[in-house]
Amino acid sequence: MPNTLHLGMLGGGTVGAGVLRLLRERENRLAALGTRFHLRGVLVRDVVKPRDVPEGTPITTNPEFLRDCDVIVELMGGVDRPLELILPHLQAGKPVVTANKAMLAERWEVLRSFVEAGLVHYEASVMAGTPVLTPLATVLRGSRVTHLQAILNGTCNFILSRMEEGGSYEDALKEAQRLGYAEEDPTLDVGGFDAAHKLTVLARLVGDPGFRFEDVSVTGIDTLTLDDVRTAAAKGERIKLVGEFVRKGETWSAAVAPRRLPADHPLCSAGASRNALWLSGEGCGELFFSGGGAGGLVTASAVVGDLFSVVSNVPGQRPLPRPSAAEW
Ligand SMILES: NC(=O)C1=CN([C@@H]2O[C@H](COP(=O)(O)OP(=O)(O)OC[C@H]3O[C@@H](n4cnc5c(N)ncnc54)[C@H](OP(=O)(O)O)[C@@H]3O)[C@@H](O)[C@H]2O)C=CC1
Ligand SMILES: N[C@@H](CC=O)C(=O)O
């Protein structure tokens, strides 16, 4: 008989619906590992809202079901409300899987000890279904990263790609929202803040485990015009929203800003809602990761992957427990 783990979900939107679908499709794999998830509840704001979830899904606005859960999956977004809901469970030593980079970036002082203890699994929070946090927290520990550049926001990349085709910024943003790429408040995307949240999460794994979100310099794409995109194209360049993290002796600089890149730059190979990350390190040399960076199913694939880690007793993506970046 498989071991039953009681699962509680916070959020049943774009990513939540994808997770429910994939959990069903992967039941046999979980059973092969000796586990079965029993879904206790899915917390939402509005129980009558139509949603693409399996029939019989226990949708509710009452978080009481969480008391009886062994594992929590947080996919609601926001900062303080999700933290308030998961904190008692982390304090009780229960694993939490989350895709919420805003909460991780902005409430590190509360979450850090639980992340260091391996209780928090958050692969989906950066580059969605493209695995980058787990390699950084495991096999890349033997290297020393000195420089990282990345396209971390699928919505902005989608908008910029559409603008290169002559589409308007406004129409492209609406389409990104319809496709489930954008945050509930899209200012987080177009203002560069979502990319800055993700850069902060990366910075803690590759550089300074105490790195602060406030230390990222942030410029978004919200003031770019079709003319800017056309002028760059006339010179064989493309505009991309780039996050950059550079080692400067014992400190780091981190910035998110639109950059004009040569059209054959590796980061330009990521189109539409895709993401890409290039890094250079002592040991590993240059590495390049690229893949889906936004959307329900691609993000759900990383969330469900983290749930497989939970059932296999593999810890979450732990930064090294050090107080500062000195001599890192
Ligand atoms: N979409 C994407 O491509 C990606 C998203 N993420 C992250 O995943 C998380 C979820 O994103 P996504 O699925 O797109 O978001 P959605 O807006 O589609 O879904 C959010 C869900 O959470 C519920 N919810 C929100 N606030 C509350 C609240 N206060 N109380 C109860 N329920 C609440 C909503 O309820 P209701 O349905 O009733 O409104 C909804 O079901 C976010 O942290 C996001 O940043 C990460 C990577 C990629
Ligand atoms: N809004 C985000 C979703 C994934 O993190 C994005 O567009 O990249």
Short mmCIF file of C-alpha atoms and ligand atoms in Angstrom, two decimals:
data_model
loop_
_atom_site.label_atom_id
_atom_site.label_comp_id
_atom_site.label_asym_id
_atom_site.label_seq_id
_atom_site.Cartn_x
_atom_site.Cartn_y
_atom_site.Cartn_z
CA MET A 1 0.00 0.00 0.00
CA PRO A 2 1.43 3.45 -0.89
CA ASN A 3 2.11 5.85 1.93
CA THR A 4 -0.54 8.63 1.85
CA LEU A 5 0.63 12.24 2.21
CA HIS A 6 -2.06 14.86 2.85
CA LEU A 7 -1.55 17.82 0.53
CA GLY A 8 -2.87 21.36 0.94
CA MET A 9 -2.79 23.91 -1.87
CA LEU A 10 -2.91 27.69 -1.51
CA GLY A 11 -4.17 29.00 -4.84
CA GLY A 12 -5.97 27.29 -7.70
CA GLY A 13 -5.25 29.68 -10.56
CA THR A 14 -3.01 29.37 -13.63
CA VAL A 15 -0.22 27.39 -11.94
CA GLY A 16 -2.46 25.64 -9.40
CA ALA A 17 -4.64 24.19 -12.16
CA GLY A 18 -1.50 22.92 -13.94
CA VAL A 19 -0.27 21.26 -10.74
CA LEU A 20 -3.60 19.49 -10.19
CA ARG A 21 -3.49 18.19 -13.77
CA LEU A 22 0.13 16.98 -13.57
CA LEU A 23 -0.37 15.36 -10.16
CA ARG A 24 -3.14 13.28 -11.68
CA GLU A 25 -1.05 12.39 -14.73
CA ARG A 26 1.94 11.38 -12.57
CA GLU A 27 0.01 9.25 -10.06
CA ASN A 28 1.66 6.05 -11.27
CA ARG A 29 5.16 7.48 -10.90
CA LEU A 30 4.36 8.59 -7.37
CA ALA A 31 2.95 5.15 -6.60
CA ALA A 32 6.19 3.61 -7.91
CA LEU A 33 7.96 5.67 -5.24
CA GLY A 34 5.51 4.31 -2.65
CA THR A 35 3.52 7.57 -2.27
CA ARG A 36 0.02 8.79 -2.94
CA PHE A 37 -1.09 12.41 -2.40
CA HIS A 38 -4.50 13.01 -0.90
CA LEU A 39 -5.63 16.55 -1.68
CA ARG A 40 -7.21 18.03 1.46
CA GLY A 41 -8.14 21.41 0.00
CA VAL A 42 -7.36 24.21 -2.45
CA LEU A 43 -7.63 27.70 -0.97
CA VAL A 44 -9.04 30.40 -3.29
CA ARG A 45 -10.82 33.76 -2.95
CA ASP A 46 -13.88 32.95 -5.01
CA VAL A 47 -15.38 29.43 -4.98
CA VAL A 48 -17.83 30.09 -7.81
CA LYS A 49 -15.28 31.38 -10.29
CA PRO A 50 -15.01 28.95 -13.25
CA ARG A 51 -11.66 27.14 -13.21
CA ASP A 52 -10.01 24.34 -15.16
CA VAL A 53 -9.56 21.80 -12.34
CA PRO A 54 -10.54 18.12 -12.08
CA GLU A 55 -14.11 17.46 -11.00
CA GLY A 56 -14.44 17.04 -7.26
CA THR A 57 -11.44 19.25 -6.41
CA PRO A 58 -12.03 20.46 -2.83
CA ILE A 59 -12.07 24.23 -3.52
CA THR A 60 -12.61 26.41 -0.44
CA THR A 61 -12.09 29.87 1.06
CA ASN A 62 -11.52 28.39 4.52
CA PRO A 63 -7.86 27.57 5.26
CA GLU A 64 -8.74 25.22 8.16
CA PHE A 65 -7.92 22.14 6.04
CA LEU A 66 -4.25 23.11 6.29
CA ARG A 67 -4.16 21.81 9.88
CA ASP A 68 -4.42 18.23 8.60
CA CYS A 69 -1.83 18.53 5.83
CA ASP A 70 1.66 16.98 5.67
CA VAL A 71 2.85 19.10 2.71
CA ILE A 72 1.76 22.61 1.61
CA VAL A 73 1.99 23.91 -1.97
CA GLU A 74 1.80 27.72 -2.08
CA LEU A 75 0.66 29.14 -5.44
CA MET A 76 -1.38 32.17 -4.45
CA GLY A 77 1.12 35.00 -4.90
CA GLY A 78 1.44 38.07 -2.71
CA VAL A 79 3.84 38.47 0.18
CA ASP A 80 2.39 38.65 3.69
CA ARG A 81 -0.78 36.55 3.38
CA PRO A 82 1.00 33.45 1.97
CA LEU A 83 3.73 33.87 4.59
CA GLU A 84 1.17 34.01 7.39
CA LEU A 85 -0.44 30.80 6.08
CA ILE A 86 2.75 28.75 5.60
CA LEU A 87 4.70 29.91 8.65
CA PRO A 88 3.02 27.68 11.28
CA HIS A 89 3.65 24.65 9.05
CA LEU A 90 7.33 25.49 8.53
CA GLN A 91 7.62 25.97 12.29
CA ALA A 92 6.10 22.49 12.69
CA GLY A 93 8.80 21.11 10.35
CA LYS A 94 6.52 20.47 7.36
CA PRO A 95 7.82 20.93 3.80
CA VAL A 96 6.47 23.78 1.68
CA VAL A 97 6.69 23.96 -2.12
CA THR A 98 6.30 27.45 -3.57
CA ALA A 99 6.63 29.36 -6.86
CA ASN A 100 6.45 32.70 -5.03
CA LYS A 101 9.61 34.68 -5.73
CA ALA A 102 8.11 37.91 -4.32
CA MET A 103 7.66 36.34 -0.88
CA LEU A 104 11.09 34.69 -0.98
CA ALA A 105 12.82 37.90 -2.07
CA GLU A 106 11.02 40.27 0.29
CA ARG A 107 10.61 38.16 3.47
CA TRP A 108 14.01 36.51 3.62
CA GLU A 109 14.57 37.47 7.25
CA VAL A 110 11.60 35.25 8.20
CA LEU A 111 12.14 32.45 5.69
CA ARG A 112 15.91 32.09 5.62
CA SER A 113 16.31 29.57 8.47
CA PHE A 114 13.60 27.33 7.00
CA VAL A 115 15.17 27.52 3.53
CA GLU A 116 18.58 26.69 5.02
CA ALA A 117 16.97 23.72 6.79
CA GLY A 118 15.84 22.42 3.37
CA LEU A 119 12.11 22.72 4.19
CA VAL A 120 11.33 25.13 1.33
CA HIS A 121 11.31 23.85 -2.27
CA TYR A 122 11.17 26.72 -4.78
CA GLU A 123 12.53 25.60 -8.18
CA ALA A 124 9.48 27.07 -9.96
CA SER A 125 10.08 30.55 -8.55
CA VAL A 126 12.90 31.36 -11.01
CA MET A 127 12.63 30.51 -14.74
CA ALA A 128 9.48 28.45 -14.05
CA GLY A 129 9.99 24.95 -15.50
CA THR A 130 13.60 25.54 -16.57
CA PRO A 131 15.74 24.02 -13.80
CA VAL A 132 18.41 26.40 -12.58
CA LEU A 133 18.06 26.73 -8.79
CA THR A 134 18.52 23.00 -8.11
CA PRO A 135 21.75 22.76 -10.19
CA LEU A 136 23.08 25.89 -8.44
CA ALA A 137 22.26 24.42 -5.01
CA THR A 138 23.80 21.01 -5.83
CA VAL A 139 26.25 20.11 -8.63
CA LEU A 140 27.44 23.70 -9.16
CA ARG A 141 28.57 24.00 -5.53
CA GLY A 142 32.04 22.92 -6.72
CA SER A 143 32.34 26.09 -8.77
CA ARG A 144 32.58 29.78 -7.87
CA VAL A 145 30.23 31.90 -9.95
CA THR A 146 31.66 35.30 -10.85
CA HIS A 147 29.17 36.70 -13.35
CA LEU A 148 25.57 35.96 -14.31
CA GLN A 149 23.27 37.50 -16.92
CA ALA A 150 19.70 36.41 -17.47
CA ILE A 151 16.32 37.03 -19.01
CA LEU A 152 14.07 36.29 -16.06
CA ASN A 153 10.65 37.67 -16.97
CA GLY A 154 8.54 35.89 -19.58
CA THR A 155 5.96 38.67 -19.81
CA CYS A 156 8.54 41.33 -20.71
CA ASN A 157 10.25 39.02 -23.17
CA PHE A 158 6.89 38.28 -24.79
CA ILE A 159 6.01 42.00 -25.01
CA LEU A 160 9.40 42.91 -26.50
CA SER A 161 9.15 40.06 -29.04
CA ARG A 162 5.68 41.28 -30.09
CA MET A 163 6.92 44.88 -30.36
CA GLU A 164 9.72 43.67 -32.68
CA GLU A 165 6.95 42.30 -34.91
CA GLY A 166 5.29 45.75 -34.88
CA GLY A 167 2.63 45.04 -32.23
CA SER A 168 1.77 47.57 -29.57
CA TYR A 169 3.00 47.38 -25.97
CA GLU A 170 -0.59 47.53 -24.64
CA ASP A 171 -1.90 44.70 -26.85
CA ALA A 172 1.10 42.51 -26.06
CA LEU A 173 0.62 43.01 -22.31
CA LYS A 174 -3.07 42.08 -22.59
CA GLU A 175 -2.13 38.94 -24.52
CA ALA A 176 0.50 38.00 -21.91
CA GLN A 177 -2.17 38.36 -19.22
CA ARG A 178 -4.59 36.21 -21.20
CA LEU A 179 -1.94 33.50 -21.61
CA GLY A 180 -1.31 33.41 -17.85
CA TYR A 181 2.25 34.79 -18.02
CA ALA A 182 1.76 38.06 -16.13
CA GLU A 183 1.53 38.59 -12.38
CA GLU A 184 -1.84 39.59 -10.93
CA ASP A 185 -0.39 43.12 -10.74
CA PRO A 186 1.52 43.36 -14.06
CA THR A 187 3.48 46.37 -12.77
CA LEU A 188 5.65 43.72 -11.10
CA ASP A 189 6.53 42.40 -14.57
CA VAL A 190 6.87 45.54 -16.71
CA GLY A 191 8.42 47.58 -13.89
CA GLY A 192 11.26 45.03 -13.60
CA PHE A 193 10.40 44.03 -10.01
CA ASP A 194 9.56 40.39 -10.78
CA ALA A 195 12.94 39.97 -12.51
CA ALA A 196 14.56 41.67 -9.50
CA HIS A 197 12.82 39.21 -7.13
CA LYS A 198 14.22 36.33 -9.19
CA LEU A 199 17.70 37.86 -9.37
CA THR A 200 17.64 38.19 -5.57
CA VAL A 201 16.76 34.49 -5.18
CA LEU A 202 19.59 33.56 -7.57
CA ALA A 203 22.04 35.89 -5.83
CA ARG A 204 21.57 34.04 -2.54
CA LEU A 205 22.50 30.73 -4.17
CA VAL A 206 25.46 31.90 -6.25
CA GLY A 207 26.86 34.72 -4.16
CA ASP A 208 25.74 36.19 -0.89
CA PRO A 209 23.22 34.11 1.13
CA GLY A 210 22.16 37.31 2.90
CA PHE A 211 21.61 39.29 -0.32
CA ARG A 212 18.80 41.87 0.00
CA PHE A 213 16.11 42.60 -2.61
CA GLU A 214 16.53 46.32 -1.84
CA ASP A 215 20.09 46.12 -3.21
CA VAL A 216 18.99 45.36 -6.78
CA SER A 217 18.89 48.42 -9.04
CA VAL A 218 15.63 48.14 -11.04
CA THR A 219 14.50 49.66 -14.35
CA GLY A 220 11.55 48.20 -16.26
CA ILE A 221 10.40 48.17 -19.88
CA ASP A 222 7.33 50.33 -19.26
CA THR A 223 8.78 53.45 -20.87
CA LEU A 224 10.14 51.75 -24.02
CA THR A 225 8.53 52.70 -27.32
CA LEU A 226 8.17 50.98 -30.70
CA ASP A 227 10.71 53.53 -31.94
CA ASP A 228 13.30 52.31 -29.40
CA VAL A 229 12.77 48.73 -30.57
CA ARG A 230 13.00 49.75 -34.26
CA THR A 231 16.14 51.86 -33.73
CA ALA A 232 17.86 48.89 -32.07
CA ALA A 233 16.74 46.54 -34.88
CA ALA A 234 18.17 48.91 -37.51
CA LYS A 235 21.57 48.40 -35.87
CA GLY A 236 21.23 44.61 -35.69
CA GLU A 237 20.35 44.71 -32.00
CA ARG A 238 17.45 43.56 -29.82
CA ILE A 239 16.20 45.03 -26.58
CA LYS A 240 15.92 42.55 -23.70
CA LEU A 241 15.19 43.03 -20.00
CA VAL A 242 18.41 41.68 -18.50
CA GLY A 243 19.19 40.81 -14.88
CA GLU A 244 22.89 40.92 -14.08
CA PHE A 245 24.84 39.85 -11.01
CA VAL A 246 28.59 40.58 -10.98
CA ARG A 247 31.20 39.71 -8.36
CA LYS A 248 33.24 42.79 -7.42
CA GLY A 249 35.95 41.57 -5.07
CA GLU A 250 34.10 40.67 -1.90
CA THR A 251 30.86 42.40 -2.84
CA TRP A 252 28.33 42.10 -5.63
CA SER A 253 26.41 44.39 -7.88
CA ALA A 254 22.93 43.42 -9.06
CA ALA A 255 20.78 45.22 -11.62
CA VAL A 256 17.74 44.67 -13.81
CA ALA A 257 17.39 46.95 -16.85
CA PRO A 258 16.52 46.91 -20.57
CA ARG A 259 19.68 46.35 -22.60
CA ARG A 260 20.45 46.51 -26.31
CA LEU A 261 22.17 43.24 -27.22
CA PRO A 262 23.63 42.10 -30.56
CA ALA A 263 21.00 39.92 -32.25
CA ASP A 264 23.38 36.92 -32.10
CA HIS A 265 23.93 37.26 -28.32
CA PRO A 266 23.05 33.94 -26.60
CA LEU A 267 20.37 35.65 -24.45
CA CYS A 268 18.60 36.71 -27.67
CA SER A 269 17.98 33.05 -28.51
CA ALA A 270 15.15 33.18 -25.95
CA GLY A 271 12.00 34.45 -27.67
CA ALA A 272 8.35 34.92 -26.65
CA SER A 273 7.80 33.90 -23.01
CA ARG A 274 11.04 31.94 -22.72
CA ASN A 275 13.84 32.69 -20.26
CA ALA A 276 17.61 32.28 -20.54
CA LEU A 277 20.53 32.42 -18.11
CA TRP A 278 24.24 32.62 -18.86
CA LEU A 279 26.83 32.34 -16.12
CA SER A 280 30.56 32.23 -15.84
CA GLY A 281 32.33 30.57 -12.93
CA GLU A 282 35.69 29.36 -11.72
CA GLY A 283 35.48 25.61 -12.23
CA CYS A 284 32.35 25.25 -14.35
CA GLY A 285 33.41 27.83 -16.97
CA GLU A 286 30.54 29.24 -19.02
CA LEU A 287 27.08 27.69 -18.77
CA PHE A 288 23.81 28.49 -20.50
CA PHE A 289 20.28 27.51 -19.45
CA SER A 290 17.23 28.23 -21.58
CA GLY A 291 13.58 27.21 -21.60
CA GLY A 292 10.01 28.08 -20.70
CA GLY A 293 9.87 30.91 -18.17
CA ALA A 294 6.15 31.53 -17.65
CA GLY A 295 2.81 29.79 -18.05
CA GLY A 296 0.68 27.33 -16.11
CA LEU A 297 1.92 23.93 -17.16
CA VAL A 298 5.62 24.73 -17.54
CA THR A 299 5.65 26.24 -14.03
CA ALA A 300 3.60 23.34 -12.66
CA SER A 301 6.22 20.91 -13.98
CA ALA A 302 8.80 22.39 -11.58
CA VAL A 303 6.31 22.46 -8.68
CA VAL A 304 5.49 18.79 -9.21
CA GLY A 305 9.22 18.06 -9.61
CA ASP A 306 9.75 19.61 -6.17
CA LEU A 307 6.96 17.40 -4.80
CA PHE A 308 8.89 14.39 -6.10
CA SER A 309 11.90 15.69 -4.13
CA VAL A 310 9.71 15.93 -1.02
CA VAL A 311 8.56 12.31 -1.32
CA SER A 312 12.17 11.21 -1.96
CA ASN A 313 13.38 13.09 1.15
CA VAL A 314 15.54 15.38 -0.96
CA PRO A 315 15.89 18.79 0.72
CA GLY A 316 14.84 22.08 -0.93
CA GLN A 317 17.31 24.40 -2.69
CA ARG A 318 19.54 25.42 0.23
CA PRO A 319 21.92 28.38 0.16
CA LEU A 320 25.12 27.84 2.10
CA PRO A 321 24.55 28.93 5.70
CA ARG A 322 26.93 31.89 5.93
CA PRO A 323 26.26 35.31 7.36
CA SER A 324 27.99 37.36 4.68
CA ALA A 325 29.56 37.27 1.24
CA ALA A 326 33.09 38.03 2.37
CA GLU A 327 35.64 35.71 0.71
CA TRP A 328 32.80 33.66 -0.76
N1 LIG B 1 1.91 32.23 -14.01
C1 LIG B 1 3.20 31.98 -14.17
O1 LIG B 1 3.71 31.86 -15.30
C2 LIG B 1 4.09 31.84 -12.99
C3 LIG B 1 3.66 32.16 -11.74
N2 LIG B 1 4.51 32.04 -10.67
C4 LIG B 1 4.05 32.35 -9.34
O2 LIG B 1 3.07 31.38 -8.96
C5 LIG B 1 2.11 31.97 -8.08
C6 LIG B 1 0.71 31.77 -8.66
O3 LIG B 1 0.65 32.36 -9.93
P1 LIG B 1 -0.63 32.17 -10.87
O4 LIG B 1 -1.17 30.80 -10.75
O5 LIG B 1 -0.21 32.67 -12.20
O6 LIG B 1 -1.63 33.20 -10.22
P2 LIG B 1 -3.24 33.26 -10.37
O7 LIG B 1 -3.61 34.68 -10.11
O8 LIG B 1 -3.67 32.63 -11.63
O9 LIG B 1 -3.74 32.35 -9.17
C7 LIG B 1 -3.67 32.76 -7.84
C8 LIG B 1 -4.59 31.87 -7.03
O10 LIG B 1 -4.47 32.19 -5.65
C9 LIG B 1 -5.74 32.53 -5.12
N3 LIG B 1 -5.55 33.62 -4.17
C10 LIG B 1 -4.88 34.77 -4.35
N4 LIG B 1 -4.91 35.53 -3.24
C11 LIG B 1 -5.63 34.83 -2.34
C12 LIG B 1 -6.03 35.09 -1.00
N5 LIG B 1 -5.68 36.21 -0.35
N6 LIG B 1 -6.75 34.14 -0.35
C13 LIG B 1 -7.10 32.98 -0.98
N7 LIG B 1 -6.75 32.68 -2.25
C14 LIG B 1 -6.02 33.61 -2.92
C15 LIG B 1 -6.60 32.95 -6.30
O11 LIG B 1 -7.96 32.72 -5.98
P3 LIG B 1 -9.12 33.01 -7.07
O12 LIG B 1 -8.88 31.99 -8.16
O13 LIG B 1 -10.39 32.77 -6.34
O14 LIG B 1 -8.91 34.41 -7.54
C16 LIG B 1 -6.07 32.02 -7.39
O15 LIG B 1 -6.71 30.77 -7.33
C17 LIG B 1 2.53 33.43 -7.92
O16 LIG B 1 3.35 33.54 -6.79
C18 LIG B 1 3.36 33.68 -9.19
O17 LIG B 1 4.30 34.70 -9.03
C19 LIG B 1 5.80 31.57 -10.82
C20 LIG B 1 6.28 31.23 -12.03
C21 LIG B 1 5.48 31.38 -13.24
N1 LIG B 2 5.05 36.90 -14.41
C1 LIG B 2 6.17 36.04 -14.49
C2 LIG B 2 5.71 34.62 -14.36
C3 LIG B 2 6.81 33.71 -14.04
O1 LIG B 2 7.54 33.87 -13.10
C4 LIG B 2 6.86 36.21 -15.82
O2 LIG B 2 6.27 36.80 -16.71
O3 LIG B 2 8.01 35.75 -15.95
#
